C-alpha cells in the first residue's frame, strides 16, 4: 500500500466542509460513477473515504493523478481537503466473471477514515436535508453512540422511481417534501419493490410520521445504513463478491453483536437515478446471482461460533438448497479470487490533507 497526500486550496473547505464533523462517509465506486460522487459530496459536509476500483491498465496513471483522478467535467471533487482515496487495482474482478469486490473496497475505505464514526452508503445516494454532519453529531451525543455502547444510528433510505424531484429541486429536499413525494409515489423506501426485507428495519412509514428517534429491531436480510464508532468496527467479509450478501452479511454480524438500533428522525438518504457513463461495469448487474450465496453457509457458521447467534428465514433455507445444488464451495475459495483471506491487491492511498 502506498500513501500520498498534498495541500489544496482551503476555499472549498470553508464553503462546504463542517470541520467539527466527527463522521466519515464511506463509499465505493469506479470511475464511471464520478458524476454520482460529486452529486453526493455536494450534499455531504463531513469527512469522506472512498474505495475505488481502477482498471488494471489504468492503475498506474490513476495512482499518479491522486485526487485529481476524481475530477469531473473539469471540476475537483467538492472540498478535497476532507477526502481520503484508496485506489484498488482490478485484478480480474469484473472480467471474465462478475466478481466485483464490494467488501474489499469498503474495508479499504474504512481503514482510512479519519473521523470517530463511520457512515457507509452507496455512491448513488444523497443525504438530506442540509447540514447532515451536525444532525448526526447531535444524535451521536444524545443517544450515547460510542465504543462499548450497543447504540447504533440508522439513516432511513428512499429511492426515486418517478420524475420528481428534479435535480434542481432535490438540492433543497426536506422531510415535509419527502412525505409529499412518498404519497405521490415518486419516492419509495429503498429497494422495496425488489427486496422489501432490505430496509424493513428503517420502518419507513414510521419514519415519515416521527419527529424523534425511534428504536427498531433487526430482521433477517435487513441491510440498513448505519452510523457506528470506527473503533471496534467489524470488517466486511471480503468473500462476498459479485452479487448478493455483501451488505447483508455485515449487518447480520452487527445484529450478532446485539446492537440497539435507533432511526434518526431528521436525516435520510435518497437513491437517485444512476449517473454513470457505463453502468454495466460497476457490478450491479448480476450475471450470477448465486455468487454471494455460495459463501453464506461458512459465514453463517463463523458468526454462530463467534457470537452464539443464528437468525434465519424460510426463504434463505430455500436459497441455501438451490445454491448447494449448483456449487460445492464458496466461489472465492474455488476461484482463488484476490480478496481476504487469500491475498490483497495493490492499493494506493491518499489521505486527507486536513487529517491529523
Tab-separated table of C-alpha atoms in Angstrom:
chain	number	residue	atom	x	y	z
A	1	UNK	CA	0.000	0.000	0.000
A	2	UNK	CA	1.326	3.411	-0.966
A	3	UNK	CA	0.224	6.579	0.836
A	4	UNK	CA	0.327	10.074	-0.562
A	5	UNK	CA	-1.127	13.498	0.111
A	6	UNK	CA	-0.853	17.109	-0.819
A	7	UNK	CA	-2.009	20.582	0.053
A	8	UNK	CA	-5.093	22.064	-1.550
A	9	UNK	CA	-6.808	25.435	-1.572
A	10	UNK	CA	-8.953	25.980	1.551
A	11	UNK	CA	-11.721	27.740	-0.378
A	12	UNK	CA	-13.962	24.711	-0.862
A	13	UNK	CA	-13.428	23.611	2.743
A	14	UNK	CA	-14.678	26.967	4.031
A	15	UNK	CA	-17.685	26.702	1.737
A	16	UNK	CA	-18.735	23.116	2.399
A	17	UNK	CA	-16.760	21.171	4.972
A	18	UNK	CA	-18.094	21.077	8.547
A	19	UNK	CA	-14.774	20.989	10.345
A	20	UNK	CA	-16.486	19.916	13.564
A	21	UNK	CA	-17.628	16.757	11.788
A	22	UNK	CA	-16.953	13.511	13.634
A	23	UNK	CA	-18.436	11.228	10.947
A	24	UNK	CA	-16.674	9.728	7.929
A	25	UNK	CA	-18.848	8.850	4.941
A	26	UNK	CA	-17.554	5.626	3.360
A	27	UNK	CA	-18.464	4.928	-0.240
A	28	UNK	CA	-17.177	2.744	-3.067
A	29	UNK	CA	-17.111	3.284	-6.804
A	30	UNK	CA	-15.461	3.024	-10.189
A	31	UNK	CA	-14.519	5.912	-12.475
A	32	UNK	CA	-17.885	5.569	-14.233
A	33	UNK	CA	-19.559	6.864	-11.040
A	34	UNK	CA	-17.781	10.227	-10.832
A	35	UNK	CA	-20.932	12.246	-11.550
A	36	UNK	CA	-22.750	10.420	-8.752
A	37	UNK	CA	-19.838	11.013	-6.366
A	38	UNK	CA	-19.858	14.752	-6.999
A	39	UNK	CA	-23.639	14.868	-6.508
A	40	UNK	CA	-23.271	13.037	-3.189
A	41	UNK	CA	-20.407	15.161	-1.868
A	42	UNK	CA	-22.062	18.471	-2.688
A	43	UNK	CA	-24.671	17.481	-0.083
A	44	UNK	CA	-22.420	15.664	2.428
A	45	UNK	CA	-20.388	18.095	4.557
A	46	UNK	CA	-18.278	15.737	6.702
A	47	UNK	CA	-15.218	13.557	6.234
A	48	UNK	CA	-15.103	11.186	3.265
A	49	UNK	CA	-13.247	7.971	2.466
A	50	UNK	CA	-13.588	6.378	-0.975
A	51	UNK	CA	-12.678	2.877	-2.111
A	52	UNK	CA	-12.278	2.986	-5.892
A	53	UNK	CA	-11.672	0.059	-8.225
A	54	UNK	CA	-9.426	1.004	-11.150
A	55	UNK	CA	-8.886	-0.936	-14.377
A	56	UNK	CA	-5.613	-2.827	-14.415
A	57	UNK	CA	-4.278	-0.930	-17.434
A	58	UNK	CA	-5.182	2.460	-15.932
A	59	UNK	CA	-3.983	1.864	-12.393
A	60	UNK	CA	-0.529	3.478	-12.729
A	61	UNK	CA	-1.888	6.683	-14.254
A	62	UNK	CA	-4.663	6.860	-11.623
A	63	UNK	CA	-2.114	6.452	-8.829
A	64	UNK	CA	-0.023	9.252	-10.344
A	65	UNK	CA	-3.062	11.544	-10.557
A	66	UNK	CA	-4.129	11.145	-6.927
A	67	UNK	CA	-7.231	13.152	-6.014
A	68	UNK	CA	-7.192	14.677	-9.492
A	69	UNK	CA	-8.479	11.298	-10.647
A	70	UNK	CA	-11.791	12.309	-9.053
A	71	UNK	CA	-12.243	15.372	-11.254
A	72	UNK	CA	-15.499	15.514	-13.213
A	73	UNK	CA	-16.301	17.945	-16.020
A	74	UNK	CA	-13.091	19.775	-15.166
A	75	UNK	CA	-14.075	20.285	-11.502
A	76	UNK	CA	-12.270	18.852	-8.477
A	77	UNK	CA	-14.197	16.743	-6.024
A	78	UNK	CA	-16.079	19.044	-3.589
A	79	UNK	CA	-13.921	20.016	-0.601
A	80	UNK	CA	-10.988	17.729	-1.402
A	81	UNK	CA	-9.305	18.582	1.906
A	82	UNK	CA	-11.575	16.138	3.752
A	83	UNK	CA	-11.318	13.276	1.216
A	84	UNK	CA	-9.352	10.035	1.581
A	85	UNK	CA	-8.989	7.942	-1.561
A	86	UNK	CA	-7.973	4.282	-1.819
A	87	UNK	CA	-7.276	3.186	-5.388
A	88	UNK	CA	-7.577	-0.596	-5.748
A	89	UNK	CA	-6.161	-2.352	-8.801
A	90	UNK	CA	-8.677	-4.511	-10.652
A	91	UNK	CA	-7.142	-7.987	-10.724
A	92	UNK	CA	-9.773	-9.562	-12.941
A	93	UNK	CA	-12.696	-8.889	-10.597
A	94	UNK	CA	-15.037	-7.725	-13.355
A	95	UNK	CA	-13.924	-9.984	-16.180
A	96	UNK	CA	-14.443	-12.698	-17.272
A	97	UNK	CA	-16.971	-13.135	-14.420
A	98	UNK	CA	-18.765	-10.614	-12.252
A	99	UNK	CA	-16.797	-10.863	-9.008
A	100	UNK	CA	-16.957	-7.207	-8.030
A	101	UNK	CA	-15.123	-6.827	-4.673
A	102	UNK	CA	-17.626	-4.632	-2.831
A	103	UNK	CA	-16.436	-5.502	0.648
A	104	UNK	CA	-12.740	-5.331	-0.160
A	105	UNK	CA	-13.340	-1.748	-1.312
A	106	UNK	CA	-15.365	-0.942	1.807
A	107	UNK	CA	-12.637	-2.274	4.088
A	108	UNK	CA	-10.023	-0.214	2.235
A	109	UNK	CA	-12.134	2.913	2.699
A	110	UNK	CA	-12.952	2.271	6.363
A	111	UNK	CA	-9.257	1.741	7.121
A	112	UNK	CA	-8.534	5.307	6.022
A	113	UNK	CA	-11.390	7.086	7.773
A	114	UNK	CA	-10.168	9.987	9.882
A	115	UNK	CA	-13.292	10.595	11.966
A	116	UNK	CA	-14.527	8.810	15.090
A	117	UNK	CA	-17.617	7.399	13.409
A	118	UNK	CA	-18.285	5.574	10.146
A	119	UNK	CA	-21.330	6.040	7.911
A	120	UNK	CA	-21.220	3.705	4.900
A	121	UNK	CA	-23.535	4.498	1.970
A	122	UNK	CA	-23.519	3.639	-1.716
A	123	UNK	CA	-22.417	6.336	-4.130
A	124	UNK	CA	-25.800	6.850	-5.834
A	125	UNK	CA	-27.315	8.132	-2.583
A	126	UNK	CA	-27.559	11.742	-1.422
A	127	UNK	CA	-28.137	12.764	2.229
A	128	UNK	CA	-30.857	15.278	3.114
A	129	UNK	CA	-31.652	17.846	4.473
A	130	UNK	CA	-28.703	20.247	4.642
A	131	UNK	CA	-26.010	20.109	7.324
A	132	UNK	CA	-26.111	16.319	7.775
A	133	UNK	CA	-22.936	16.210	9.900
A	134	UNK	CA	-24.402	18.487	12.560
A	135	UNK	CA	-27.577	16.398	12.669
A	136	UNK	CA	-25.634	13.180	13.173
A	137	UNK	CA	-23.378	14.838	15.751
A	138	UNK	CA	-26.439	15.751	17.816
A	139	UNK	CA	-27.867	12.220	17.824
A	140	UNK	CA	-24.484	10.584	18.455
A	141	UNK	CA	-24.304	12.597	21.676
A	142	UNK	CA	-27.963	12.387	22.687
A	143	UNK	CA	-28.265	8.643	22.044
A	144	UNK	CA	-24.864	7.826	23.554
A	145	UNK	CA	-23.304	6.215	20.484
A	146	UNK	CA	-19.728	5.385	21.466
A	147	UNK	CA	-17.284	2.477	21.676
A	148	UNK	CA	-18.552	-0.017	24.218
A	149	UNK	CA	-22.178	1.099	23.873
A	150	UNK	CA	-24.695	-1.034	21.941
A	151	UNK	CA	-26.308	2.059	20.411
A	152	UNK	CA	-26.190	2.427	16.624
A	153	UNK	CA	-27.760	5.096	14.419
A	154	UNK	CA	-29.828	4.109	11.377
A	155	UNK	CA	-30.425	6.509	8.485
A	156	UNK	CA	-33.607	5.723	6.546
A	157	UNK	CA	-33.176	5.257	2.796
A	158	UNK	CA	-35.532	6.022	-0.095
A	159	UNK	CA	-35.271	5.811	-3.860
A	160	UNK	CA	-36.530	7.812	-6.794
A	161	UNK	CA	-38.905	5.898	-9.065
A	162	UNK	CA	-40.877	8.804	-10.574
A	163	UNK	CA	-39.982	12.029	-12.350
A	164	UNK	CA	-39.663	14.061	-9.163
A	165	UNK	CA	-37.760	15.573	-7.569
A	166	UNK	CA	-35.885	17.208	-10.412
A	167	UNK	CA	-32.131	17.675	-9.852
A	168	UNK	CA	-32.654	21.359	-9.065
A	169	UNK	CA	-35.481	20.711	-6.585
A	170	UNK	CA	-33.568	17.888	-4.925
A	171	UNK	CA	-30.900	20.269	-3.654
A	172	UNK	CA	-33.310	21.585	-1.008
A	173	UNK	CA	-35.224	18.382	-0.232
A	174	UNK	CA	-36.866	18.500	3.207
A	175	UNK	CA	-38.682	15.868	5.223
A	176	UNK	CA	-42.033	17.524	4.560
A	177	UNK	CA	-41.305	17.360	0.831
A	178	UNK	CA	-40.213	13.744	1.270
A	179	UNK	CA	-43.661	12.984	2.705
A	180	UNK	CA	-45.317	14.571	-0.332
A	181	UNK	CA	-43.138	12.662	-2.785
A	182	UNK	CA	-43.738	9.413	-0.911
A	183	UNK	CA	-47.502	10.000	-1.043
A	184	UNK	CA	-47.330	10.662	-4.788
A	185	UNK	CA	-45.264	7.528	-5.402
A	186	UNK	CA	-42.247	9.395	-6.769
A	187	UNK	CA	-40.108	8.188	-3.850
A	188	UNK	CA	-40.394	4.795	-2.157
A	189	UNK	CA	-38.481	3.009	0.574
A	190	UNK	CA	-35.206	1.914	-0.972
A	191	UNK	CA	-35.417	-1.374	-2.919
A	192	UNK	CA	-38.894	-2.068	-1.519
A	193	UNK	CA	-40.131	-3.026	-4.991
A	194	UNK	CA	-37.439	-5.683	-5.456
A	195	UNK	CA	-36.140	-6.636	-1.988
A	196	UNK	CA	-38.542	-5.487	0.708
A	197	UNK	CA	-36.579	-7.059	3.543
A	198	UNK	CA	-33.539	-4.905	2.800
A	199	UNK	CA	-34.798	-1.768	4.523
A	200	UNK	CA	-37.629	-3.120	6.623
A	201	UNK	CA	-35.518	-2.104	9.636
A	202	UNK	CA	-35.935	1.548	8.595
A	203	UNK	CA	-39.688	1.257	9.189
A	204	UNK	CA	-40.314	3.930	6.534
A	205	UNK	CA	-43.958	4.619	7.414
A	206	UNK	CA	-42.912	5.304	10.990
A	207	UNK	CA	-40.029	7.468	9.829
A	208	UNK	CA	-42.350	9.703	7.827
A	209	UNK	CA	-44.518	10.345	10.886
A	210	UNK	CA	-41.902	10.670	13.618
A	211	UNK	CA	-40.176	13.769	14.916
A	212	UNK	CA	-37.991	11.947	17.428
A	213	UNK	CA	-35.639	8.954	17.131
A	214	UNK	CA	-37.252	5.547	17.482
A	215	UNK	CA	-35.884	2.088	18.097
A	216	UNK	CA	-36.170	-0.629	15.505
A	217	UNK	CA	-35.433	-4.346	15.505
A	218	UNK	CA	-33.165	-6.280	13.175
A	219	UNK	CA	-34.907	-8.691	10.808
A	220	UNK	CA	-33.069	-11.311	8.798
A	221	UNK	CA	-31.896	-9.879	5.469
A	222	UNK	CA	-32.091	-6.288	6.628
A	223	UNK	CA	-29.220	-4.057	5.480
A	224	UNK	CA	-29.797	-0.558	6.891
A	225	UNK	CA	-27.329	2.301	6.500
A	226	UNK	CA	-25.777	2.827	9.916
A	227	UNK	CA	-23.500	5.160	11.843
A	228	UNK	CA	-21.149	3.268	14.156
A	229	UNK	CA	-17.949	4.036	16.092
A	230	UNK	CA	-14.842	3.422	13.985
A	231	UNK	CA	-13.072	1.924	17.000
A	232	UNK	CA	-14.075	-1.710	17.260
A	233	UNK	CA	-15.980	-1.841	13.958
A	234	UNK	CA	-16.033	-5.339	12.471
A	235	UNK	CA	-14.654	-5.836	8.981
A	236	UNK	CA	-16.759	-6.520	5.924
A	237	UNK	CA	-16.340	-10.140	4.855
A	238	UNK	CA	-14.466	-9.824	1.554
A	239	UNK	CA	-15.542	-13.242	0.301
A	240	UNK	CA	-18.892	-11.780	-0.712
A	241	UNK	CA	-18.023	-10.743	-4.247
A	242	UNK	CA	-20.288	-10.184	-7.202
A	243	UNK	CA	-23.979	-10.065	-6.483
A	244	UNK	CA	-25.517	-10.896	-3.133
A	245	UNK	CA	-24.985	-10.733	0.618
A	246	UNK	CA	-22.201	-8.098	0.666
A	247	UNK	CA	-24.069	-5.651	2.962
A	248	UNK	CA	-26.459	-8.263	4.337
A	249	UNK	CA	-23.508	-10.152	5.817
A	250	UNK	CA	-22.077	-7.075	7.570
A	251	UNK	CA	-25.450	-6.200	9.078
A	252	UNK	CA	-26.025	-9.820	10.116
A	253	UNK	CA	-22.763	-9.749	12.064
A	254	UNK	CA	-23.759	-6.390	13.532
A	255	UNK	CA	-27.016	-7.988	14.704
A	256	UNK	CA	-24.992	-10.810	16.285
A	257	UNK	CA	-23.315	-8.176	18.458
A	258	UNK	CA	-26.737	-7.302	19.918
A	259	UNK	CA	-26.981	-3.627	18.956
A	260	UNK	CA	-29.702	-1.181	19.905
A	261	UNK	CA	-30.784	0.379	16.593
A	262	UNK	CA	-32.089	3.950	16.596
A	263	UNK	CA	-33.526	5.539	13.452
A	264	UNK	CA	-32.739	9.268	13.368
A	265	UNK	CA	-35.790	11.418	12.509
A	266	UNK	CA	-34.277	14.384	10.666
A	267	UNK	CA	-31.844	12.847	8.177
A	268	UNK	CA	-32.467	10.497	5.258
A	269	UNK	CA	-30.853	9.177	2.099
A	270	UNK	CA	-32.296	9.273	-1.404
A	271	UNK	CA	-31.071	6.984	-4.171
A	272	UNK	CA	-31.399	8.858	-7.434
A	273	UNK	CA	-31.302	7.576	-10.973
A	274	UNK	CA	-27.741	6.484	-11.663
A	275	UNK	CA	-25.342	8.997	-13.187
A	276	UNK	CA	-22.797	6.852	-14.997
A	277	UNK	CA	-21.010	6.656	-18.313
A	278	UNK	CA	-21.124	2.843	-18.330
A	279	UNK	CA	-23.216	1.314	-15.544
A	280	UNK	CA	-22.633	-2.262	-16.689
A	281	UNK	CA	-19.025	-2.078	-15.480
A	282	UNK	CA	-19.942	-1.304	-11.881
A	283	UNK	CA	-21.163	-4.708	-10.850
A	284	UNK	CA	-24.827	-4.103	-10.018
A	285	UNK	CA	-25.978	-6.131	-12.994
A	286	UNK	CA	-25.733	-9.751	-11.805
A	287	UNK	CA	-24.693	-12.372	-14.274
A	288	UNK	CA	-24.620	-14.903	-11.462
A	289	UNK	CA	-26.933	-14.008	-8.599
A	290	UNK	CA	-25.817	-17.019	-6.549
A	291	UNK	CA	-22.185	-15.912	-6.284
A	292	UNK	CA	-22.630	-14.281	-2.907
A	293	UNK	CA	-24.854	-17.062	-1.645
A	294	UNK	CA	-22.089	-19.653	-2.099
A	295	UNK	CA	-20.120	-18.081	0.757
A	296	UNK	CA	-23.072	-17.669	3.108
A	297	UNK	CA	-23.047	-21.072	4.896
A	298	UNK	CA	-19.429	-20.721	6.032
A	299	UNK	CA	-20.048	-17.107	7.080
A	300	UNK	CA	-23.193	-18.053	8.993
A	301	UNK	CA	-21.332	-20.803	10.830
A	302	UNK	CA	-18.446	-18.466	11.712
A	303	UNK	CA	-20.842	-15.916	13.195
A	304	UNK	CA	-22.637	-18.622	15.167
A	305	UNK	CA	-19.375	-19.784	16.723
A	306	UNK	CA	-18.061	-16.275	17.409
A	307	UNK	CA	-21.252	-14.766	18.851
A	308	UNK	CA	-23.550	-17.720	19.625
A	309	UNK	CA	-26.031	-16.154	17.241
A	310	UNK	CA	-28.229	-17.527	14.470
A	311	UNK	CA	-31.254	-15.983	12.797
A	312	UNK	CA	-32.777	-17.389	9.663
A	313	UNK	CA	-35.807	-17.259	7.414
A	314	UNK	CA	-37.653	-19.810	5.285
A	315	UNK	CA	-36.643	-18.047	2.081
A	316	UNK	CA	-32.949	-18.281	2.980
A	317	UNK	CA	-33.273	-22.007	3.599
A	318	UNK	CA	-34.676	-22.415	0.083
A	319	UNK	CA	-31.842	-20.332	-1.355
A	320	UNK	CA	-29.301	-22.445	0.524
A	321	UNK	CA	-30.799	-25.530	-1.094
A	322	UNK	CA	-30.659	-24.057	-4.597
A	323	UNK	CA	-27.074	-22.930	-4.089
A	324	UNK	CA	-25.864	-26.290	-2.792
A	325	UNK	CA	-27.261	-27.986	-5.893
A	326	UNK	CA	-25.047	-25.849	-8.134
A	327	UNK	CA	-21.945	-25.115	-6.044
A	328	UNK	CA	-19.946	-27.200	-3.622
A	329	UNK	CA	-17.959	-24.349	-2.090
A	330	UNK	CA	-17.626	-20.569	-1.886
A	331	UNK	CA	-16.714	-19.122	-5.305
A	332	UNK	CA	-13.888	-17.091	-3.766
A	333	UNK	CA	-12.256	-20.267	-2.485
A	334	UNK	CA	-12.922	-22.211	-5.684
A	335	UNK	CA	-11.623	-19.473	-7.988
A	336	UNK	CA	-8.927	-18.129	-5.600
A	337	UNK	CA	-10.143	-14.575	-6.076
A	338	UNK	CA	-7.764	-11.972	-4.687
A	339	UNK	CA	-9.589	-10.944	-1.509
A	340	UNK	CA	-9.014	-11.787	2.150
A	341	UNK	CA	-8.065	-14.334	3.290
A	342	UNK	CA	-6.325	-15.390	0.055
A	343	UNK	CA	-4.460	-12.238	-0.973
A	344	UNK	CA	-4.604	-8.444	-1.174
A	345	UNK	CA	-4.478	-6.400	-4.393
A	346	UNK	CA	-2.232	-3.359	-4.870
A	347	UNK	CA	-3.722	-0.272	-3.178
A	348	UNK	CA	-2.526	3.322	-3.443
A	349	UNK	CA	-3.988	5.545	-0.742
A	350	UNK	CA	-4.225	9.323	-0.451
A	351	UNK	CA	-5.036	10.700	2.974
A	352	UNK	CA	-6.938	13.969	3.573
A	353	UNK	CA	-4.594	16.966	3.775
A	354	UNK	CA	-6.592	18.194	6.806
A	355	UNK	CA	-6.121	14.922	8.678
A	356	UNK	CA	-4.092	14.661	11.814
